Short mmCIF file of N, CA, C and O in Angstrom, two decimals:
data_model
loop_
_atom_site.label_atom_id
_atom_site.label_comp_id
_atom_site.label_asym_id
_atom_site.label_seq_id
_atom_site.Cartn_x
_atom_site.Cartn_y
_atom_site.Cartn_z
N MET A 1 3.46 0.97 -16.71
CA MET A 1 2.13 1.51 -16.76
C MET A 1 2.13 2.94 -17.22
O MET A 1 2.92 3.76 -16.67
N PRO A 2 1.37 3.36 -18.24
CA PRO A 2 1.32 4.70 -18.67
C PRO A 2 0.92 5.66 -17.54
O PRO A 2 0.14 5.34 -16.67
N ALA A 3 1.48 6.89 -17.62
CA ALA A 3 1.22 7.86 -16.64
C ALA A 3 -0.30 8.13 -16.40
O ALA A 3 -0.73 8.21 -15.20
N TYR A 4 -1.04 8.22 -17.44
CA TYR A 4 -2.47 8.54 -17.27
C TYR A 4 -3.22 7.36 -16.59
O TYR A 4 -4.19 7.60 -15.87
N ALA A 5 -2.81 6.15 -16.79
CA ALA A 5 -3.47 5.04 -16.07
C ALA A 5 -3.16 5.15 -14.58
O ALA A 5 -4.01 4.94 -13.68
N ILE A 6 -1.90 5.47 -14.22
CA ILE A 6 -1.56 5.66 -12.81
C ILE A 6 -2.33 6.82 -12.25
O ILE A 6 -2.80 6.79 -11.12
N TYR A 7 -2.36 7.96 -13.00
CA TYR A 7 -3.14 9.16 -12.56
C TYR A 7 -4.61 8.78 -12.30
O TYR A 7 -5.22 9.24 -11.36
N LEU A 8 -5.20 8.01 -13.16
CA LEU A 8 -6.59 7.61 -12.97
C LEU A 8 -6.78 6.85 -11.71
O LEU A 8 -7.66 7.10 -10.91
N ALA A 9 -5.89 5.87 -11.48
CA ALA A 9 -5.96 5.08 -10.25
C ALA A 9 -5.71 6.00 -9.01
O ALA A 9 -6.42 5.83 -8.03
N ALA A 10 -4.80 6.95 -9.11
CA ALA A 10 -4.57 7.83 -8.00
C ALA A 10 -5.80 8.75 -7.75
O ALA A 10 -6.18 8.95 -6.62
N ALA A 11 -6.44 9.17 -8.78
CA ALA A 11 -7.63 10.06 -8.65
C ALA A 11 -8.74 9.22 -7.96
O ALA A 11 -9.40 9.80 -7.11
N LEU A 12 -8.91 8.02 -8.37
CA LEU A 12 -9.97 7.26 -7.71
C LEU A 12 -9.68 6.98 -6.23
O LEU A 12 -10.56 7.09 -5.42
N ALA A 13 -8.41 6.73 -5.94
CA ALA A 13 -8.00 6.56 -4.57
C ALA A 13 -8.16 7.85 -3.73
O ALA A 13 -8.65 7.79 -2.56
N GLU A 14 -7.74 8.93 -4.33
CA GLU A 14 -7.91 10.23 -3.61
C GLU A 14 -9.34 10.57 -3.37
O GLU A 14 -9.78 11.00 -2.27
N ILE A 15 -10.16 10.42 -4.41
CA ILE A 15 -11.56 10.79 -4.25
C ILE A 15 -12.28 9.89 -3.27
O ILE A 15 -13.02 10.36 -2.40
N ALA A 16 -11.91 8.54 -3.29
CA ALA A 16 -12.55 7.65 -2.28
C ALA A 16 -12.11 8.02 -0.86
O ALA A 16 -12.92 8.01 0.03
N GLY A 17 -10.85 8.35 -0.71
CA GLY A 17 -10.39 8.74 0.68
C GLY A 17 -10.97 9.98 1.12
O GLY A 17 -11.42 10.10 2.26
N CYS A 18 -11.08 10.99 0.22
CA CYS A 18 -11.66 12.21 0.67
C CYS A 18 -13.13 12.13 0.94
O CYS A 18 -13.73 12.71 1.83
N PHE A 19 -13.79 11.21 0.11
CA PHE A 19 -15.28 11.04 0.31
C PHE A 19 -15.57 10.39 1.65
O PHE A 19 -16.53 10.70 2.36
N ALA A 20 -14.59 9.52 2.12
CA ALA A 20 -14.76 8.92 3.44
C ALA A 20 -14.87 9.99 4.53
O ALA A 20 -15.68 9.90 5.41
N PHE A 21 -13.98 10.99 4.45
CA PHE A 21 -13.96 12.08 5.37
C PHE A 21 -15.27 12.85 5.26
O PHE A 21 -15.90 13.29 6.22
N TRP A 22 -15.72 13.10 3.94
CA TRP A 22 -16.93 13.90 3.67
C TRP A 22 -18.11 13.14 4.31
O TRP A 22 -18.95 13.69 4.93
N ALA A 23 -18.18 11.79 4.10
CA ALA A 23 -19.23 11.04 4.60
C ALA A 23 -19.32 11.10 6.18
O ALA A 23 -20.42 11.23 6.74
N TRP A 24 -18.17 11.05 6.75
CA TRP A 24 -18.14 11.09 8.22
C TRP A 24 -18.56 12.47 8.75
O TRP A 24 -19.41 12.59 9.69
N LEU A 25 -17.95 13.53 8.20
CA LEU A 25 -18.27 14.91 8.67
C LEU A 25 -19.56 15.52 8.18
O LEU A 25 -20.20 16.23 8.90
N LYS A 26 -19.96 15.20 6.93
CA LYS A 26 -21.12 15.84 6.41
C LYS A 26 -22.35 14.99 6.29
O LYS A 26 -23.44 15.56 6.29
N LEU A 27 -22.17 13.71 6.23
CA LEU A 27 -23.30 12.82 6.05
C LEU A 27 -23.60 12.02 7.33
O LEU A 27 -24.53 11.19 7.37
N GLY A 28 -22.84 12.24 8.42
CA GLY A 28 -23.12 11.59 9.68
C GLY A 28 -22.75 10.13 9.71
O GLY A 28 -23.25 9.34 10.55
N LYS A 29 -21.84 9.66 8.83
CA LYS A 29 -21.42 8.29 8.81
C LYS A 29 -20.51 7.98 10.08
O LYS A 29 -19.97 8.90 10.65
N SER A 30 -20.29 6.76 10.32
CA SER A 30 -19.50 6.32 11.45
C SER A 30 -18.06 6.80 11.26
O SER A 30 -17.53 6.84 10.11
N ILE A 31 -17.39 7.05 12.35
CA ILE A 31 -15.87 7.39 12.30
C ILE A 31 -15.11 6.23 11.66
O ILE A 31 -14.01 6.47 11.13
N TRP A 32 -15.60 4.99 11.59
CA TRP A 32 -14.90 3.94 11.10
C TRP A 32 -14.79 4.05 9.55
O TRP A 32 -13.93 3.38 8.93
N TRP A 33 -15.47 4.99 8.93
CA TRP A 33 -15.24 5.30 7.51
C TRP A 33 -13.86 5.80 7.28
O TRP A 33 -13.37 5.75 6.14
N LEU A 34 -13.27 6.40 8.33
CA LEU A 34 -11.92 6.97 8.12
C LEU A 34 -10.84 5.89 7.94
O LEU A 34 -9.84 6.16 7.41
N VAL A 35 -11.03 4.75 8.39
CA VAL A 35 -10.03 3.65 8.26
C VAL A 35 -9.79 3.36 6.80
O VAL A 35 -8.64 3.48 6.35
N PRO A 36 -10.75 2.97 6.04
CA PRO A 36 -10.48 2.70 4.62
C PRO A 36 -10.11 4.05 3.92
O PRO A 36 -9.41 4.12 2.96
N GLY A 37 -10.68 5.20 4.39
CA GLY A 37 -10.37 6.46 3.81
C GLY A 37 -8.90 6.80 3.89
O GLY A 37 -8.33 7.24 2.94
N MET A 38 -8.31 6.56 5.07
CA MET A 38 -6.91 6.88 5.18
C MET A 38 -6.05 5.86 4.40
O MET A 38 -5.02 6.31 3.86
N GLY A 39 -6.45 4.66 4.35
CA GLY A 39 -5.80 3.69 3.49
C GLY A 39 -5.76 4.06 2.02
O GLY A 39 -4.74 4.01 1.31
N SER A 40 -6.95 4.58 1.56
CA SER A 40 -7.11 5.00 0.24
C SER A 40 -6.25 6.26 -0.09
O SER A 40 -5.60 6.35 -1.14
N LEU A 41 -6.11 7.16 0.91
CA LEU A 41 -5.29 8.35 0.66
C LEU A 41 -3.81 7.94 0.70
O LEU A 41 -3.07 8.56 -0.10
N ALA A 42 -3.41 7.01 1.46
CA ALA A 42 -2.06 6.47 1.43
C ALA A 42 -1.75 5.86 0.07
O ALA A 42 -0.70 6.05 -0.52
N LEU A 43 -2.73 5.06 -0.48
CA LEU A 43 -2.52 4.48 -1.78
C LEU A 43 -2.38 5.60 -2.84
O LEU A 43 -1.53 5.53 -3.73
N PHE A 44 -3.19 6.61 -2.76
CA PHE A 44 -3.10 7.73 -3.62
C PHE A 44 -1.68 8.37 -3.66
O PHE A 44 -1.04 8.59 -4.67
N ALA A 45 -1.15 8.65 -2.45
CA ALA A 45 0.14 9.22 -2.33
C ALA A 45 1.23 8.30 -2.95
O ALA A 45 2.15 8.76 -3.66
N TRP A 46 1.14 7.03 -2.68
CA TRP A 46 2.06 6.15 -3.28
C TRP A 46 2.03 6.05 -4.77
O TRP A 46 2.99 6.02 -5.44
N LEU A 47 0.78 6.03 -5.30
CA LEU A 47 0.64 6.00 -6.71
C LEU A 47 1.25 7.13 -7.45
O LEU A 47 1.91 7.04 -8.54
N LEU A 48 1.24 8.36 -6.80
CA LEU A 48 1.89 9.49 -7.46
C LEU A 48 3.38 9.30 -7.57
O LEU A 48 4.12 9.90 -8.42
N THR A 49 3.96 8.55 -6.64
CA THR A 49 5.41 8.30 -6.68
C THR A 49 5.81 7.29 -7.79
O THR A 49 6.93 7.21 -8.14
N VAL A 50 4.78 6.57 -8.32
CA VAL A 50 5.13 5.61 -9.34
C VAL A 50 5.27 6.26 -10.75
O VAL A 50 5.89 5.66 -11.64
N VAL A 51 4.75 7.41 -10.95
CA VAL A 51 4.81 8.07 -12.21
C VAL A 51 6.26 8.44 -12.50
O VAL A 51 7.03 8.92 -11.61
N ASP A 52 6.70 8.19 -13.71
CA ASP A 52 8.04 8.49 -14.15
C ASP A 52 8.25 9.99 -14.39
O ASP A 52 7.81 10.45 -15.51
N SER A 53 8.72 10.66 -13.43
CA SER A 53 8.95 12.11 -13.50
C SER A 53 10.16 12.46 -12.67
O SER A 53 10.31 11.88 -11.55
N ALA A 54 10.99 13.32 -13.22
CA ALA A 54 12.19 13.78 -12.42
C ALA A 54 11.82 14.81 -11.31
O ALA A 54 12.60 14.99 -10.39
N ALA A 55 10.64 15.37 -11.37
CA ALA A 55 10.17 16.37 -10.39
C ALA A 55 8.79 16.11 -9.91
O ALA A 55 7.87 15.87 -10.68
N ALA A 56 8.70 16.07 -8.62
CA ALA A 56 7.38 15.83 -8.01
C ALA A 56 6.33 16.83 -8.37
O ALA A 56 5.14 16.50 -8.76
N GLY A 57 6.72 18.12 -8.37
CA GLY A 57 5.80 19.15 -8.77
C GLY A 57 5.18 19.03 -10.13
O GLY A 57 4.04 19.28 -10.36
N ARG A 58 6.06 18.56 -11.04
CA ARG A 58 5.51 18.37 -12.45
C ARG A 58 4.57 17.17 -12.46
O ARG A 58 3.54 17.26 -13.15
N ALA A 59 4.87 16.14 -11.77
CA ALA A 59 3.91 14.97 -11.68
C ALA A 59 2.68 15.36 -11.11
O ALA A 59 1.56 15.01 -11.63
N TYR A 60 2.64 16.17 -10.06
CA TYR A 60 1.44 16.63 -9.38
C TYR A 60 0.63 17.52 -10.28
O TYR A 60 -0.62 17.45 -10.35
N ALA A 61 1.28 18.38 -10.91
CA ALA A 61 0.62 19.39 -11.83
C ALA A 61 -0.10 18.66 -12.95
O ALA A 61 -1.23 18.96 -13.28
N ALA A 62 0.53 17.70 -13.56
CA ALA A 62 -0.04 16.93 -14.65
C ALA A 62 -1.21 16.08 -14.14
O ALA A 62 -2.24 15.92 -14.83
N TYR A 63 -1.08 15.58 -12.92
CA TYR A 63 -2.14 14.79 -12.33
C TYR A 63 -3.44 15.67 -12.15
O TYR A 63 -4.56 15.16 -12.16
N GLY A 64 -3.26 16.95 -11.93
CA GLY A 64 -4.43 17.82 -11.66
C GLY A 64 -5.50 17.74 -12.71
O GLY A 64 -6.69 17.69 -12.36
N GLY A 65 -5.20 17.66 -13.97
CA GLY A 65 -6.17 17.53 -15.01
C GLY A 65 -6.98 16.29 -14.98
O GLY A 65 -8.21 16.26 -15.03
N VAL A 66 -6.29 15.15 -14.60
CA VAL A 66 -6.96 13.91 -14.50
C VAL A 66 -7.89 13.90 -13.23
O VAL A 66 -9.01 13.40 -13.27
N TYR A 67 -7.42 14.52 -12.16
CA TYR A 67 -8.19 14.62 -10.95
C TYR A 67 -9.49 15.41 -11.21
O TYR A 67 -10.56 15.02 -10.76
N ILE A 68 -9.39 16.46 -11.97
CA ILE A 68 -10.57 17.31 -12.25
C ILE A 68 -11.58 16.44 -13.02
O ILE A 68 -12.79 16.41 -12.71
N ALA A 69 -11.16 15.79 -14.02
CA ALA A 69 -11.99 14.84 -14.83
C ALA A 69 -12.67 13.80 -13.99
O ALA A 69 -13.89 13.53 -14.05
N ALA A 70 -11.86 13.15 -13.14
CA ALA A 70 -12.39 12.07 -12.26
C ALA A 70 -13.37 12.62 -11.25
O ALA A 70 -14.36 11.99 -10.92
N SER A 71 -13.10 13.85 -10.75
CA SER A 71 -14.04 14.43 -9.81
C SER A 71 -15.41 14.70 -10.40
O SER A 71 -16.43 14.54 -9.77
N LEU A 72 -15.36 15.18 -11.65
CA LEU A 72 -16.71 15.41 -12.27
C LEU A 72 -17.36 14.10 -12.65
O LEU A 72 -18.60 14.06 -12.67
N ALA A 73 -16.60 13.05 -12.97
CA ALA A 73 -17.23 11.76 -13.23
C ALA A 73 -17.85 11.31 -11.92
O ALA A 73 -19.01 10.75 -11.94
N TRP A 74 -17.18 11.46 -10.77
CA TRP A 74 -17.77 11.15 -9.45
C TRP A 74 -19.08 11.97 -9.19
O TRP A 74 -20.08 11.39 -8.75
N LEU A 75 -18.99 13.26 -9.53
CA LEU A 75 -20.18 14.10 -9.33
C LEU A 75 -21.35 13.48 -10.10
O LEU A 75 -22.51 13.43 -9.51
N TRP A 76 -21.13 13.04 -11.31
CA TRP A 76 -22.21 12.49 -12.12
C TRP A 76 -22.65 11.03 -11.70
O TRP A 76 -23.77 10.82 -11.39
N LEU A 77 -21.66 10.19 -11.54
CA LEU A 77 -21.94 8.76 -11.24
C LEU A 77 -22.35 8.51 -9.84
O LEU A 77 -23.24 7.71 -9.55
N ALA A 78 -21.65 9.16 -8.87
CA ALA A 78 -21.91 8.81 -7.48
C ALA A 78 -22.93 9.75 -6.78
O ALA A 78 -23.68 9.36 -5.95
N GLU A 79 -22.93 11.03 -7.27
CA GLU A 79 -23.81 12.02 -6.69
C GLU A 79 -25.10 12.28 -7.50
O GLU A 79 -25.95 13.02 -7.02
N GLY A 80 -25.12 11.80 -8.74
CA GLY A 80 -26.22 12.02 -9.53
C GLY A 80 -26.45 13.40 -10.10
O GLY A 80 -27.52 13.81 -10.54
N VAL A 81 -25.37 14.22 -10.11
CA VAL A 81 -25.47 15.56 -10.66
C VAL A 81 -24.69 15.59 -11.97
O VAL A 81 -23.51 15.34 -11.98
N ARG A 82 -25.35 15.88 -13.02
CA ARG A 82 -24.74 15.90 -14.34
C ARG A 82 -23.88 17.12 -14.59
O ARG A 82 -24.37 18.25 -14.38
N PRO A 83 -22.63 17.01 -14.93
CA PRO A 83 -21.75 18.15 -15.21
C PRO A 83 -22.37 19.00 -16.32
O PRO A 83 -22.92 18.45 -17.29
N ASP A 84 -22.22 20.28 -16.20
CA ASP A 84 -22.76 21.20 -17.20
C ASP A 84 -21.68 21.54 -18.19
O ASP A 84 -20.55 21.05 -18.13
N ARG A 85 -22.04 22.37 -19.17
CA ARG A 85 -21.04 22.70 -20.25
C ARG A 85 -19.78 23.44 -19.68
O ARG A 85 -18.71 23.34 -20.21
N TRP A 86 -19.95 24.17 -18.61
CA TRP A 86 -18.88 24.96 -18.01
C TRP A 86 -17.94 23.94 -17.33
O TRP A 86 -16.66 24.06 -17.36
N ASP A 87 -18.46 22.90 -16.65
CA ASP A 87 -17.69 21.82 -16.08
C ASP A 87 -16.88 21.18 -17.16
O ASP A 87 -15.69 20.92 -17.00
N MET A 88 -17.57 20.80 -18.30
CA MET A 88 -16.86 20.11 -19.39
C MET A 88 -15.79 20.91 -20.04
O MET A 88 -14.72 20.42 -20.39
N THR A 89 -16.04 22.22 -20.21
CA THR A 89 -15.03 23.14 -20.74
C THR A 89 -13.84 23.22 -19.81
O THR A 89 -12.67 23.14 -20.24
N GLY A 90 -14.11 23.29 -18.57
CA GLY A 90 -13.00 23.29 -17.59
C GLY A 90 -12.17 22.04 -17.58
O GLY A 90 -10.89 22.10 -17.59
N VAL A 91 -12.87 20.87 -17.74
CA VAL A 91 -12.09 19.61 -17.84
C VAL A 91 -11.25 19.63 -19.07
O VAL A 91 -10.11 19.21 -19.02
N ALA A 92 -11.78 20.04 -20.20
CA ALA A 92 -11.00 20.07 -21.47
C ALA A 92 -9.73 20.91 -21.33
O ALA A 92 -8.61 20.51 -21.71
N VAL A 93 -9.91 22.05 -20.75
CA VAL A 93 -8.73 22.99 -20.50
C VAL A 93 -7.71 22.31 -19.58
O VAL A 93 -6.53 22.31 -19.83
N ALA A 94 -8.16 21.71 -18.52
CA ALA A 94 -7.34 21.10 -17.51
C ALA A 94 -6.55 19.93 -18.18
O ALA A 94 -5.36 19.74 -17.91
N LEU A 95 -7.28 19.08 -18.94
CA LEU A 95 -6.64 17.93 -19.50
C LEU A 95 -5.64 18.43 -20.62
O LEU A 95 -4.55 17.86 -20.77
N ALA A 96 -5.95 19.49 -21.33
CA ALA A 96 -5.00 20.00 -22.34
C ALA A 96 -3.74 20.47 -21.57
O ALA A 96 -2.62 20.16 -22.05
N GLY A 97 -3.89 21.13 -20.48
CA GLY A 97 -2.78 21.57 -19.70
C GLY A 97 -1.90 20.34 -19.16
O GLY A 97 -0.68 20.41 -19.24
N SER A 98 -2.57 19.33 -18.81
CA SER A 98 -1.94 18.13 -18.32
C SER A 98 -1.10 17.49 -19.50
O SER A 98 0.01 17.11 -19.24
N VAL A 99 -1.65 17.44 -20.64
CA VAL A 99 -0.92 16.88 -21.79
C VAL A 99 0.30 17.72 -22.11
O VAL A 99 1.41 17.22 -22.37
N ILE A 100 0.16 19.02 -22.11
CA ILE A 100 1.28 19.92 -22.35
C ILE A 100 2.41 19.70 -21.33
O ILE A 100 3.60 19.66 -21.68
N ILE A 101 2.04 19.58 -20.09
CA ILE A 101 3.04 19.38 -19.04
C ILE A 101 3.79 18.02 -19.23
O ILE A 101 5.01 17.93 -19.14
N LEU A 102 3.00 16.94 -19.48
CA LEU A 102 3.64 15.65 -19.62
C LEU A 102 4.40 15.42 -20.97
O LEU A 102 5.47 14.85 -21.00
N ALA A 103 3.82 15.98 -22.04
CA ALA A 103 4.48 15.72 -23.36
C ALA A 103 5.37 16.83 -23.87
O ALA A 103 6.01 16.63 -24.91
N GLY A 104 5.40 17.94 -23.13
CA GLY A 104 6.24 19.03 -23.62
C GLY A 104 7.70 18.63 -23.70
O GLY A 104 8.27 17.85 -22.92
N PRO A 105 8.43 19.09 -24.75
CA PRO A 105 9.88 18.81 -24.92
C PRO A 105 10.72 19.37 -23.79
O PRO A 105 10.50 20.49 -23.41
N ARG A 106 11.58 18.59 -23.31
CA ARG A 106 12.54 19.08 -22.24
C ARG A 106 13.93 18.80 -22.71
O ARG A 106 14.30 17.85 -23.22
#
């Protein structure tokens, strides 16, 4: 599976897991939201180990750009707040950095 597909799955798992904690602490949801939340965060951590990389830090750094893009998609789709031009500029810069990290000659 290509790295970006794994990163996208990891981002969705991380955002879902973190949102479960957000829902419990900020939205007054039941503590039981933490059960799937913790499972989702465990899935996120496992997915990052699937990426073909000799160094964990490099895999995590490249993932950052995908996470930023997925977070803004969540902002728009789940929270109903449309990202502005500064959000989109930031995503473009982050994804460019991610590509440089993954595709750079070594």
